[in-house]
Coordinates of C-alpha atoms and ligand atoms in Angstrom, one line a residue:
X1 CA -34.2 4.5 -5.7
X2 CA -32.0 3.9 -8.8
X3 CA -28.7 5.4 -8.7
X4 CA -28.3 7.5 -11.2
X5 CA -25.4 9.9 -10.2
X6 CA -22.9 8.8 -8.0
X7 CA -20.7 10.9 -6.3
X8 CA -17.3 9.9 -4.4
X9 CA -15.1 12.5 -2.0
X10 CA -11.7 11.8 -2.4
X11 CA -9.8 10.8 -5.4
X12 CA -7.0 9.2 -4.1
X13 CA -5.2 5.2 -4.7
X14 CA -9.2 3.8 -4.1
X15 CA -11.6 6.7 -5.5
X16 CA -9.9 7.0 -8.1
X17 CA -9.6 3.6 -9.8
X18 CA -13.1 2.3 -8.3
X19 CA -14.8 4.9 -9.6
X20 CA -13.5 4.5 -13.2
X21 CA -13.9 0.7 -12.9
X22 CA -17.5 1.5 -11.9
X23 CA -18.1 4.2 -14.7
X24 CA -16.5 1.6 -17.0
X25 CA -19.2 -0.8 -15.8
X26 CA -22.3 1.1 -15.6
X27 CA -22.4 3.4 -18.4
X28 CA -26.3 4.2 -17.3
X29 CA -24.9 6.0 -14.2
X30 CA -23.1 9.4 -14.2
X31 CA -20.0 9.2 -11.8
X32 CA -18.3 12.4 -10.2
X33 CA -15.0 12.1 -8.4
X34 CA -14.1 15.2 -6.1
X35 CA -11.4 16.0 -4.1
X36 CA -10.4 19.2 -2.3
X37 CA -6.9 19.2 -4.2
X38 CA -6.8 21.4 -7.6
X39 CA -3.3 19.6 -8.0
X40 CA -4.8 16.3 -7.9
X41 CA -8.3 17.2 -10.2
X42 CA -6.3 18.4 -12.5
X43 CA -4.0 15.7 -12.6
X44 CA -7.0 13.6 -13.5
X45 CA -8.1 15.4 -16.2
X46 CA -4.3 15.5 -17.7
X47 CA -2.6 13.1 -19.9
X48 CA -0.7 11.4 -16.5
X49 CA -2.9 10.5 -13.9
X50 CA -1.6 11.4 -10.1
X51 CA -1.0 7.8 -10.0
X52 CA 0.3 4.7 -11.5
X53 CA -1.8 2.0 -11.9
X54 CA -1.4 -1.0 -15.1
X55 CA -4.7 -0.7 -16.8
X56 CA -5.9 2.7 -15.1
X57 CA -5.1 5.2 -17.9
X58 CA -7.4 2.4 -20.4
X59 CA -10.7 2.7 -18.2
X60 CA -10.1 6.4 -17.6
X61 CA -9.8 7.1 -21.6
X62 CA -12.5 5.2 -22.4
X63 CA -15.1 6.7 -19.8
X64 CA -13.8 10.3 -19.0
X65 CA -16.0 12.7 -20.7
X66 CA -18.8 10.0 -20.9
X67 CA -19.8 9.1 -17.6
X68 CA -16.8 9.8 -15.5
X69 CA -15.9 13.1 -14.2
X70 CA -13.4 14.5 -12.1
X71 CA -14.2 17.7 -10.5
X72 CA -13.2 20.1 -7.4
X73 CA -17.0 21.3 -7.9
X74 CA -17.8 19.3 -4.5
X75 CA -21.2 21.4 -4.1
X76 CA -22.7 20.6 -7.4
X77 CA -21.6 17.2 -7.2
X78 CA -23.1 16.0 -3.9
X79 CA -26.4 18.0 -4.6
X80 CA -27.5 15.8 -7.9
X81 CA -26.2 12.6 -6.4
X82 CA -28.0 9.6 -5.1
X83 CA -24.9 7.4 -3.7
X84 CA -22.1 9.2 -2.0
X85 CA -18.9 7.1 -1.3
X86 CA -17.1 8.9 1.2
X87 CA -13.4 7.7 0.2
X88 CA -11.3 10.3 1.9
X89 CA -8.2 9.1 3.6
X90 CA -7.7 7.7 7.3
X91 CA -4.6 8.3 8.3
X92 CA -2.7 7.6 11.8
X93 CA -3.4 10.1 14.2
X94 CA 0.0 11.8 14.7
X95 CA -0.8 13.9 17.8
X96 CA -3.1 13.6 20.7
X97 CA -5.2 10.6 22.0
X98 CA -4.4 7.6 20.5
X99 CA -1.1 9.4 18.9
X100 CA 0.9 6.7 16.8
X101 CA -2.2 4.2 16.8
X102 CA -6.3 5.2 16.2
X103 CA -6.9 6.3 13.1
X104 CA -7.4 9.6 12.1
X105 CA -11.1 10.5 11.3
X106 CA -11.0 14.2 10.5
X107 CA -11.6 13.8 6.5
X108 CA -14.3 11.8 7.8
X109 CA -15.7 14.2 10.0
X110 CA -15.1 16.6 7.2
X111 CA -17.3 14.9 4.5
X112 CA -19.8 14.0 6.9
X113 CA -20.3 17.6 7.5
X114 CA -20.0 18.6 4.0
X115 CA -22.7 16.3 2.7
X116 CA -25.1 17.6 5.8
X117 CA -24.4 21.3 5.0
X118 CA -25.2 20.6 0.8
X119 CA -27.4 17.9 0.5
X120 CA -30.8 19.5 0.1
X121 CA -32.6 15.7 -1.2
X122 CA -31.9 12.0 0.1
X123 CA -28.7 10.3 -0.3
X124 CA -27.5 6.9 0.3
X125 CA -24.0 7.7 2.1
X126 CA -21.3 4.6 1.4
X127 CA -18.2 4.6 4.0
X128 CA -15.5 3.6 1.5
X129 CA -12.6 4.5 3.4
X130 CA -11.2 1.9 6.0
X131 CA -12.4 2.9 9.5
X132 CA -12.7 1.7 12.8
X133 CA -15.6 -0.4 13.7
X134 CA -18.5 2.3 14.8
X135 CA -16.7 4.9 12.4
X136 CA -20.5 4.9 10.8
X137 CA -22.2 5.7 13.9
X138 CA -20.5 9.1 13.8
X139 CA -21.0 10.2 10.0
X140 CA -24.8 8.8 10.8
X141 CA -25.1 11.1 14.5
X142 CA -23.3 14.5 12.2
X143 CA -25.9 13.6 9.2
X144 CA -29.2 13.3 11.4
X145 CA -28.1 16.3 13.6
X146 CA -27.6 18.6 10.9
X147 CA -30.9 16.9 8.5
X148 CA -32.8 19.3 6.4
X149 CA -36.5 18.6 6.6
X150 CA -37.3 16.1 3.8
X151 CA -33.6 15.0 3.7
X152 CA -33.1 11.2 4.9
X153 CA -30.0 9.6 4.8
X154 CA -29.0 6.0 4.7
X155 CA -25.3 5.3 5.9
X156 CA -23.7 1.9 4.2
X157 CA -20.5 0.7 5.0
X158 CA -18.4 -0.6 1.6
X159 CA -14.7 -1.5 2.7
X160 CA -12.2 -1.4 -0.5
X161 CA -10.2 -5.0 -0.9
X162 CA -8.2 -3.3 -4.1
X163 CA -4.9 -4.0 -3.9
X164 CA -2.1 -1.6 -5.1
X165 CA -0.3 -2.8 -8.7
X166 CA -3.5 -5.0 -9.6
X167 CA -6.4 -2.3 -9.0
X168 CA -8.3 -2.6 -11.7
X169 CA -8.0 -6.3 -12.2
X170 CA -8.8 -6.8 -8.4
X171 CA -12.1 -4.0 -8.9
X172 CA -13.3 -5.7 -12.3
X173 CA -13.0 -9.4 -10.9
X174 CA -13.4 -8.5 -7.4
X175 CA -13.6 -11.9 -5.4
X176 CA -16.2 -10.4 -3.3
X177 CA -17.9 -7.1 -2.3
X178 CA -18.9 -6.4 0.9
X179 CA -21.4 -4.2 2.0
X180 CA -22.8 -3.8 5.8
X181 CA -26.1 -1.5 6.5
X182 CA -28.5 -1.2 8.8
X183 CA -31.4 -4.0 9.5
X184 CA -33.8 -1.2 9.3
X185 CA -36.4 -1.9 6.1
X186 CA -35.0 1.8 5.0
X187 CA -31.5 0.2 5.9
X188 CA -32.0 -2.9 3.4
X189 CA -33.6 -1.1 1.0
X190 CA -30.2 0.8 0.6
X191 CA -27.7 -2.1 0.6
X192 CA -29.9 -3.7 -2.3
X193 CA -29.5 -0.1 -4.4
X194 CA -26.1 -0.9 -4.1
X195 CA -25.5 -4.2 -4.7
X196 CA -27.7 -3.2 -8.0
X197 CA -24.8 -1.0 -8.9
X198 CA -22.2 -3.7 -8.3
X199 CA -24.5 -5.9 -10.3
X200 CA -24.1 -4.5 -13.6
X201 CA -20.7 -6.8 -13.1
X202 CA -20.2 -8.5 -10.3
X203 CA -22.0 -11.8 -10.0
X204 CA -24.8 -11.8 -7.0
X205 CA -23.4 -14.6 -4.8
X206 CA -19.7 -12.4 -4.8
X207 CA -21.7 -9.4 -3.2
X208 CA -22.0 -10.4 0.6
X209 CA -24.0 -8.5 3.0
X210 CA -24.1 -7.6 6.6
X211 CA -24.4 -5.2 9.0
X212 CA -22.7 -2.3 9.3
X213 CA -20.3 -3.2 12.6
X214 CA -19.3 -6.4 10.6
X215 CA -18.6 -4.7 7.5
X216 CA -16.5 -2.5 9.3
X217 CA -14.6 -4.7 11.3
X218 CA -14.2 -7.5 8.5
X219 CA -12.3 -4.8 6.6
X220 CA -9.5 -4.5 9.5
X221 CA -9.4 -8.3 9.8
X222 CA -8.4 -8.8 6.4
X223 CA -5.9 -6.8 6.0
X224 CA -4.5 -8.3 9.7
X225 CA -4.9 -12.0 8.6
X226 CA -2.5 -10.8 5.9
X227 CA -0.1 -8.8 7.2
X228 CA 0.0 -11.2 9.7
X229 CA 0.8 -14.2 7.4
X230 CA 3.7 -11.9 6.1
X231 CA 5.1 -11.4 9.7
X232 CA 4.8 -15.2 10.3
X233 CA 7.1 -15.9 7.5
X234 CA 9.2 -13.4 7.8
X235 CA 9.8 -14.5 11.1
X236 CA 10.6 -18.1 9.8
X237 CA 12.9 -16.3 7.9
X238 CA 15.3 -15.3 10.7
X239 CA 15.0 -19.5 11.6
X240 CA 15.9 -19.7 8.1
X241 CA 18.9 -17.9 7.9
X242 CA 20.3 -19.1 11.3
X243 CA 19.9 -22.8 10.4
X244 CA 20.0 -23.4 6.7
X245 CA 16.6 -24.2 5.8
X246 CA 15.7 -22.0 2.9
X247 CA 12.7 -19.9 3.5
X248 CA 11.2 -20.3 -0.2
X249 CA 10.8 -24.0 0.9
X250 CA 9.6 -23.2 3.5
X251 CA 6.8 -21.4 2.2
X252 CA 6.5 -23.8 -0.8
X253 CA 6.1 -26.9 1.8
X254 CA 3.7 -25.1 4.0
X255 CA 1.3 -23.2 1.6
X256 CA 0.5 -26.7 -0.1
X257 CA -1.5 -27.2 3.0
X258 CA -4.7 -26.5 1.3
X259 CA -5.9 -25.1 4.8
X260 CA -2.7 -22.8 4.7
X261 CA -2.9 -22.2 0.6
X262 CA 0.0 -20.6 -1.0
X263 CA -0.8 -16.6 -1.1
X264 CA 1.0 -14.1 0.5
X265 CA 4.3 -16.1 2.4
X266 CA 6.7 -14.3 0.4
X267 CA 9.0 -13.4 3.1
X268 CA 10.8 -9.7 2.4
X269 CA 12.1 -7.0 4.0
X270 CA 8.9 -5.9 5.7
X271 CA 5.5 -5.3 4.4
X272 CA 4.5 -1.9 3.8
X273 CA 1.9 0.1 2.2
X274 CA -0.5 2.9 3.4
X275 CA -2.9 0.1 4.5
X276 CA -1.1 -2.6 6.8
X277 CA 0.4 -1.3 9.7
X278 CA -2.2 1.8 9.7
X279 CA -4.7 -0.6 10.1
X280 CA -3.5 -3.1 12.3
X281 CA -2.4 -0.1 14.8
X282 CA -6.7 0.7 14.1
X283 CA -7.4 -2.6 15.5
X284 CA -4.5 -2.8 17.7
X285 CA -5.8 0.7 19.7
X286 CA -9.6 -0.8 19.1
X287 CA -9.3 -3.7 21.3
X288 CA -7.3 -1.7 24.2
X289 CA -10.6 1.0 24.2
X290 CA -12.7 -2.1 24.3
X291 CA -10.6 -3.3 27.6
X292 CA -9.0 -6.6 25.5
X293 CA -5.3 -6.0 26.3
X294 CA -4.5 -10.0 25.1
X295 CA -6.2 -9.0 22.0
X296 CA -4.1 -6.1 21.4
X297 CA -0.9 -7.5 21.8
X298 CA -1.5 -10.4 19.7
X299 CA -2.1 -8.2 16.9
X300 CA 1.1 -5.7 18.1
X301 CA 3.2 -8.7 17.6
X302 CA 3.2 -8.3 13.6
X303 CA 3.9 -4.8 13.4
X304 CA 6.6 -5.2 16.1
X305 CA 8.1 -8.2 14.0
X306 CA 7.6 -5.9 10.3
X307 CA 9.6 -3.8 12.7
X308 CA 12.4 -6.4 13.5
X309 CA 12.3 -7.5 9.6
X310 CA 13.6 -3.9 8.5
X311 CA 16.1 -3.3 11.2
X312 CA 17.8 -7.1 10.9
X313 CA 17.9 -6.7 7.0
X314 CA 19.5 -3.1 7.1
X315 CA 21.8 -4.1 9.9
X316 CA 23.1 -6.9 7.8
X317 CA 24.2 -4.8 5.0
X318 CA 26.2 -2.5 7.4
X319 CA 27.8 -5.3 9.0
X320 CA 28.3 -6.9 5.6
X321 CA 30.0 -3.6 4.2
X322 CA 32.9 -4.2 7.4
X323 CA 30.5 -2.4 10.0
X324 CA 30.4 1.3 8.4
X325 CA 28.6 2.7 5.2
X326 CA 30.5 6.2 6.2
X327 CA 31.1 7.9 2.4
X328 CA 30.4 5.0 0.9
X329 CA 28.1 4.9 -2.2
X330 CA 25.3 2.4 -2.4
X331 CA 22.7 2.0 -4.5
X332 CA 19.1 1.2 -3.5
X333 CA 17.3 -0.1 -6.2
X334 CA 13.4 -0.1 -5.8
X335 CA 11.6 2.7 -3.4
X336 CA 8.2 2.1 -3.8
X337 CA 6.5 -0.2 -1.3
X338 CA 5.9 -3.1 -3.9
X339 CA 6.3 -3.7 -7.6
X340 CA 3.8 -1.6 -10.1
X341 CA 2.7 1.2 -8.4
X342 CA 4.8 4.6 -7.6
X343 CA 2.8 4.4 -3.9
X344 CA 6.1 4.9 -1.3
X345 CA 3.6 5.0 1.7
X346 CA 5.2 3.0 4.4
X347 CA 7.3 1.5 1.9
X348 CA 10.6 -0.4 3.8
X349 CA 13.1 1.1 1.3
X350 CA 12.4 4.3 3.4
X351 CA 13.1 3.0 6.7
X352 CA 16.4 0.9 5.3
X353 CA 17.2 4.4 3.4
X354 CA 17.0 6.8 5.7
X355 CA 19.3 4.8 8.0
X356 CA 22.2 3.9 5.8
X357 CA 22.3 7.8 5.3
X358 CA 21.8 8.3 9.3
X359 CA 25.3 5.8 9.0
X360 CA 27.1 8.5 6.5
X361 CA 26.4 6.4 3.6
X362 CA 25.6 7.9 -0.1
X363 CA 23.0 6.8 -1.5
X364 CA 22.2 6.4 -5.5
X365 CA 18.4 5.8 -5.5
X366 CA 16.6 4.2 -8.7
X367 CA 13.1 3.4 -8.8
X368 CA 11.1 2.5 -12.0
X369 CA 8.1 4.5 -11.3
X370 CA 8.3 6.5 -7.9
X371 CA 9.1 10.6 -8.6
X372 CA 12.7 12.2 -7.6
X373 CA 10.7 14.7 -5.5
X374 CA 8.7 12.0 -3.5
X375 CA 11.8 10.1 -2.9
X376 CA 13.3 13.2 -1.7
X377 CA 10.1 14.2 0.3
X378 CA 10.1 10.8 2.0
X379 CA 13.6 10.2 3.4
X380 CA 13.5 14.9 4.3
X381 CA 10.5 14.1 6.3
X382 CA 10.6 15.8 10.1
X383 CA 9.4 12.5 11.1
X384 CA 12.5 10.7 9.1
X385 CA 15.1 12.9 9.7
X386 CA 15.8 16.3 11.9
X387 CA 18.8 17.2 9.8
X388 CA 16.8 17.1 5.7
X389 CA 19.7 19.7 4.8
X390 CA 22.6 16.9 5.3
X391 CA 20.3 14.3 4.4
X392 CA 19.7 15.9 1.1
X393 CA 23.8 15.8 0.2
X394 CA 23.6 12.5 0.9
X395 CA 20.9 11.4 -2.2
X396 CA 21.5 11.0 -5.8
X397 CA 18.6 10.2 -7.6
X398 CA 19.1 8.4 -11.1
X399 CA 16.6 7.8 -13.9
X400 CA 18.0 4.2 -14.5
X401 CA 19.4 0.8 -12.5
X402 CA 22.8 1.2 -14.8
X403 CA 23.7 4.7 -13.5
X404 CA 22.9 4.1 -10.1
X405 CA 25.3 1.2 -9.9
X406 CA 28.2 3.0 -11.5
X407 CA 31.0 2.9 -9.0
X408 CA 28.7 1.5 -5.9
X409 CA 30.1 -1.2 -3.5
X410 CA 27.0 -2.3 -2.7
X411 CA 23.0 -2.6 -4.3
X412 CA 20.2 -2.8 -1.8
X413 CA 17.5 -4.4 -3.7
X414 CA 14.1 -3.0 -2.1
X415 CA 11.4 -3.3 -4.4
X416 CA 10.3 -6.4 -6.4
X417 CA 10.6 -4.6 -9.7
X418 CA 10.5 -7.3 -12.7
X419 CA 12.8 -5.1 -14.8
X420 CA 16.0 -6.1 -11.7
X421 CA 15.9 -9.8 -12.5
X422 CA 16.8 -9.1 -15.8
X423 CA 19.6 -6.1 -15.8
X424 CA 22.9 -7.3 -17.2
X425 CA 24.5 -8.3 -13.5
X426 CA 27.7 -9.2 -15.6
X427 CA 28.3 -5.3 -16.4
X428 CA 26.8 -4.5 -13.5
X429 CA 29.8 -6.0 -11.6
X430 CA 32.6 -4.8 -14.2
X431 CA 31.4 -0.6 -13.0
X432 CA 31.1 -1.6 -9.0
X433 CA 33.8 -1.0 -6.3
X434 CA 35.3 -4.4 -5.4
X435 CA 34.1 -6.7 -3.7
X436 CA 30.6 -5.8 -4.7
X437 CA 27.7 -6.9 -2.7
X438 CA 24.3 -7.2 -3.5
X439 CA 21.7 -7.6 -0.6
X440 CA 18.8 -8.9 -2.3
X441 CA 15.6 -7.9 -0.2
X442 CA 13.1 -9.9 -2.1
X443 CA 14.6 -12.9 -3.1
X444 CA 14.3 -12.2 -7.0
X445 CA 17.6 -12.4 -8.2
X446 CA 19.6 -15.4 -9.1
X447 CA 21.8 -15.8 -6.6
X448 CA 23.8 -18.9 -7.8
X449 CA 25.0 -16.8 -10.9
X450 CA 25.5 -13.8 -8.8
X451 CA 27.7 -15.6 -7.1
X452 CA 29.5 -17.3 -9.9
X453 CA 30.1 -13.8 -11.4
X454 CA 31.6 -12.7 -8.1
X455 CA 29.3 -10.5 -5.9
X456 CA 28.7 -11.0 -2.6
X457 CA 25.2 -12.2 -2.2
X458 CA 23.0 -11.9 1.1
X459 CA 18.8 -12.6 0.8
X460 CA 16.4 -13.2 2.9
X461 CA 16.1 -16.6 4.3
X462 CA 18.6 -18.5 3.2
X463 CA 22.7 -18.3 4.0
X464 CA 24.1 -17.9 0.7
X465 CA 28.0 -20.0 0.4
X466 CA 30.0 -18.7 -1.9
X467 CA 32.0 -21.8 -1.6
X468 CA 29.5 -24.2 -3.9
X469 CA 30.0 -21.4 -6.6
X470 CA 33.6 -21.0 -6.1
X471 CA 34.6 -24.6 -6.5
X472 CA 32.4 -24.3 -9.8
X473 CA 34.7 -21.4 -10.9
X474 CA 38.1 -23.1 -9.6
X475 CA 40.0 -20.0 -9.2
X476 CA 38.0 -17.2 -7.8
X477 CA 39.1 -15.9 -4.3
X478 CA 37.3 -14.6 -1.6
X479 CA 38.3 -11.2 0.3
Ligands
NAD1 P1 -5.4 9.1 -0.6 O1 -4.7 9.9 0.4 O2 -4.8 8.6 -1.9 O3 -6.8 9.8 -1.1 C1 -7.6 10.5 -0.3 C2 -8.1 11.8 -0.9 O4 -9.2 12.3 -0.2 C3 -7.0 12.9 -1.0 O5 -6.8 13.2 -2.3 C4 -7.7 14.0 -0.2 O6 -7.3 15.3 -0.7 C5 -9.1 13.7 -0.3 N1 -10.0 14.4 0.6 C6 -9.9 14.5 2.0 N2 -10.9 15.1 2.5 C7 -11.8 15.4 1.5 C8 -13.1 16.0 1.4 N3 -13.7 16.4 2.5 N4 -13.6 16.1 0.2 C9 -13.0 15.7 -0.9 N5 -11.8 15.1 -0.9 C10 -11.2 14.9 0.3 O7 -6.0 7.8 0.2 P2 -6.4 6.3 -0.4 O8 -5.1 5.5 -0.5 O9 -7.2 6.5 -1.6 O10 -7.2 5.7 0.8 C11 -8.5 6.2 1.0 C12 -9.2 5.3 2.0 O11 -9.3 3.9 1.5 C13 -8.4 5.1 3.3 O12 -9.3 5.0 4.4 C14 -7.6 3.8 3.1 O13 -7.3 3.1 4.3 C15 -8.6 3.0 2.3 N6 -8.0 2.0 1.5 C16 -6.9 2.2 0.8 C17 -6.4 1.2 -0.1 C18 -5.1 1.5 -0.9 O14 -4.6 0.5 -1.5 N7 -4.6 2.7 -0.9 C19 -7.0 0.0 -0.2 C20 -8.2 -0.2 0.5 C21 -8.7 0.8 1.3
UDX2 C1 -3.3 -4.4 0.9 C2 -4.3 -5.5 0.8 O1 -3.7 -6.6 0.1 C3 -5.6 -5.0 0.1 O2 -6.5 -6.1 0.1 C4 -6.1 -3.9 0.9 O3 -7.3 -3.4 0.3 C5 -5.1 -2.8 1.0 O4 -3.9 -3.3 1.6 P1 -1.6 -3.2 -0.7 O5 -1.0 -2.6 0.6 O6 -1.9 -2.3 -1.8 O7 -2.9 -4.0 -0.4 O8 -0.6 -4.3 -1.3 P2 -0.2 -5.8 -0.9 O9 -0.1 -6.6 -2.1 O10 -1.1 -6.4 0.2 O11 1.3 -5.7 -0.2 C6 1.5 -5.0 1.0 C7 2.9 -5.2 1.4 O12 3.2 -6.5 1.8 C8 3.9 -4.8 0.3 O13 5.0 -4.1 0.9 C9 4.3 -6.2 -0.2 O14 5.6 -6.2 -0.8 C10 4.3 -7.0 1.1 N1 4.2 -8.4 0.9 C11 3.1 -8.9 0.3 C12 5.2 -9.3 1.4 O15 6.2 -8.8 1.9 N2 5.0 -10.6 1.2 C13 3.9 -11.2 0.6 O16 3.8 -12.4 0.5 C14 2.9 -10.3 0.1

């Protein structure tokens, strides 16, 4: 078969952006993006897209209209299509078995059924979204069952390795794509129709295939090799700060080992993300159903450290600010979960956040890209808080780093953003309650001339002396 019309369910942080990258690409194939939201259709088909993404709102002008489409016509859409990637979220189930840990596959279960109730001619069905291993078995047994006669179905697994801030880079030179299918001829047939479509860019030996279970499961090991790497140096980071050895150097020293390599041992407040910890939990609940208890608690260990890394960091600015925030304003600059994207999914500013407010504190939130309402959504949540009424008196929400400062005895930096390593810290200092702290949560700032203009300085692994930059000074005193 050659695709001709693709259709993807779910326009979301992946649908969204792989589908324009792929419209972009292949110009010779129509590409539909649906989702049940109106809100979020509409939103792409506005001006400003539903998210932020460098680079997204380029692809999307050039191909919308063309070859890219986004529609809440779901019917239309999976009738003319050859390829449908199913790309519909997988959250954590919230209640019932595996509460807190499997992932939830009702948007699964609910394009499965979709696509058997509409299709009326073969499809090629692509798992986009991240599932357990064996997820396919279950849109393959809901397709079959519910088959019109004439109507086959070929179901490819086609994890997404995108990551948040550098989407479209990461799409247009993707190190590799993987896609699993079945070792049927039929199956085969299929994965080569798409690797055709990943062909108009990406070069053949990037496109690895296998079957279906490995797909699957290779998705949840990447992302657990890489959390894990950021729980490993995180954890080096408590060492760190309890001995002297900086962290950074750490890193630096260890990632030269070409084995090791230098990615991703930025130690930080936590990892976060709608991925990580959602995924890991996937794997984590995976291995206890397949009877592996050693398994799963190996892998428990880094969300149970991510866990550690958030509480240790917030409980040092409380102890910092004399053991109680009570009335007093702070600032948290940064909310979303990393720099470049207004995703707060996960994202540690929430958990550090929601408990300085728990303390009595008042917080004066800035973030770069994240909306007031989502900030305000995240830290009112029932899961967050039980009390969103006095929670709500407790948040200010400013539209720059300057006004959030004003009158603040302390910043919590939470988010990499580039635009806080250059903000006048000088004038910053002049407009804060003395002394004036700054708890730097991703190592960005510089702390050495922090120090020499008289903030209290506390990072992530590495003790901070004020006394090197004091001597420098001569006469400044410490409180
Ligand atoms: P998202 O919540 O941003 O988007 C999912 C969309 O699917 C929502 O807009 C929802 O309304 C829509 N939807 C649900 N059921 C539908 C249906 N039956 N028909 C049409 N639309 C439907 O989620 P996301 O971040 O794009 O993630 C999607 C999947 O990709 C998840 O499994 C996730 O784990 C995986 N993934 C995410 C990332 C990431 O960076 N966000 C990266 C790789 C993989
Ligand atoms: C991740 C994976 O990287 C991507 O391949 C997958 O498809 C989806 O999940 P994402 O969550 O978007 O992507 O962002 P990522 O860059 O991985 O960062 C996740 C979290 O880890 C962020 O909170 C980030 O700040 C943190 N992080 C990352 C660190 O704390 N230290 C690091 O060295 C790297």
């Amino acid at each position: 078969m050659v695709i001709q019309k693709i259709c993807c369910l779910g326009a979301g942080y992946v649908g969204g952006p792989t589908c324009s990258v792929i419209a972009l690409k292949c110009p010779d194939i129509k590409v539909t993006v649906c989702d049940k939201s109106v809100d979020r259709i509409n939103q792409w088909n506005s001006e400003k897209l539903p998210i932020y993404e460098p680079g997204l709102d380029d692809v999307v002008k050039q191909c919308r209209g063309r070859n890219l489409f986004f529609s809440t016509d779901i019917e239309t859409s999976i009738l003319e299509a050859d390829l449908i990637f199913i790309s519909v979220n997988t959250p954590t189930k919230t209640i019932g078995n595996g509460k807190g840990r499997a992932a939830d596959l009702k948007y699964i279960e609910g394009a499965a059924r979709m696509i058997a109730e509409i299709a009326t001619s073969n499809k090629i069905v692509v798992e986009k979204s991240t599932v357990p291993v064996k997820a396919a078995e279950i849109i393959m047994k809901i397709l079959r069952a519910n088959t019109k006669p004439g109507v086959e179905y070929q179901i490819l697994s086609n994890p997404e390795f995108l990551a948040e801030g550098t989407a479209i880079v990461d799409l247009v030179e993707a190190e590799r794509v993987l896609i699993g299918g079945e070792e049927t001829a039929e199956g085969q047939k299929a994965v080569q129709d798409l690797c055709w479509v990943y062909e108009h860019w990406i070069p053949a030996k990037n496109i690895l295939t296998t079957n279906t279970w490995s797909s699957e499961l290779s998705k949840l090991a990447a992302n657990a090799f890489l959390a894990q790497r950021i729980s490993s140096i995180n954890s080096l980071s408590a060492v760190c700060e309890a001995t002297g050895a900086d962290v950074s150097e750490v890193a630096r020293a260890v990632g030269r080992d070409s084995r090791i390599g230098p990615k991703f041992l930025e130690a930080s407040i936590g990892f976060g993300g709608s991925c990580f910890q959602k995924d890991i939990l996937n794997l984590i609940y995976l291995s206890e159903c397949l009877n592996l208890p050693e398994v799963a608690a190996y892998w428990q260990q880094v969300v149970n450290l991510n866990d550690y890394q958030k509480t240790r960091f917030t409980r040092k600015v409380i102890e910092s600010l004399f053991n109680t925030v009570a009335d007093k304003k702070i600032a948290i600059l940064g909310f979303s979960f990393k720099k470049n994207t207004g995703d707060t999914r996960e994202s540690p500013a929430i958990y550090v956040a929601s408990t300085l407010l728990d303390e009595g504190a008042k917080l004066h939130i800035y973030d770069p890209k994240v909306e007031h309402d989502q900030i305000f959504y995240e830290l009112m949540h029932p899961l967050v808080t039980s009390e969103p009424e006095r929670i709500q008196k407790g948040i200010e929400i400013h539209s720059s780093a300057y006004s959030a400062v004003s009158g603040a005895h302390a910043i919590v930096l939470c988010t990499e953003w580039d635009e806080f390593k250059t903000l006048d810290y000088k004038k910053i200092y002049e407009v804060m309650m003395k002394p004036a702290y700054i708890f730097d949560g991703r190592k960005i700032l510089d702390h050495e001339a922090l120090l020499n203009i008289g903030f209290h300085v506390q990072t992530i692994g590495k003790r901070l002396s004020r006394t090197s930059s004091i001597r420098a000074q001569g006469s400044q005193t410490m409180p």
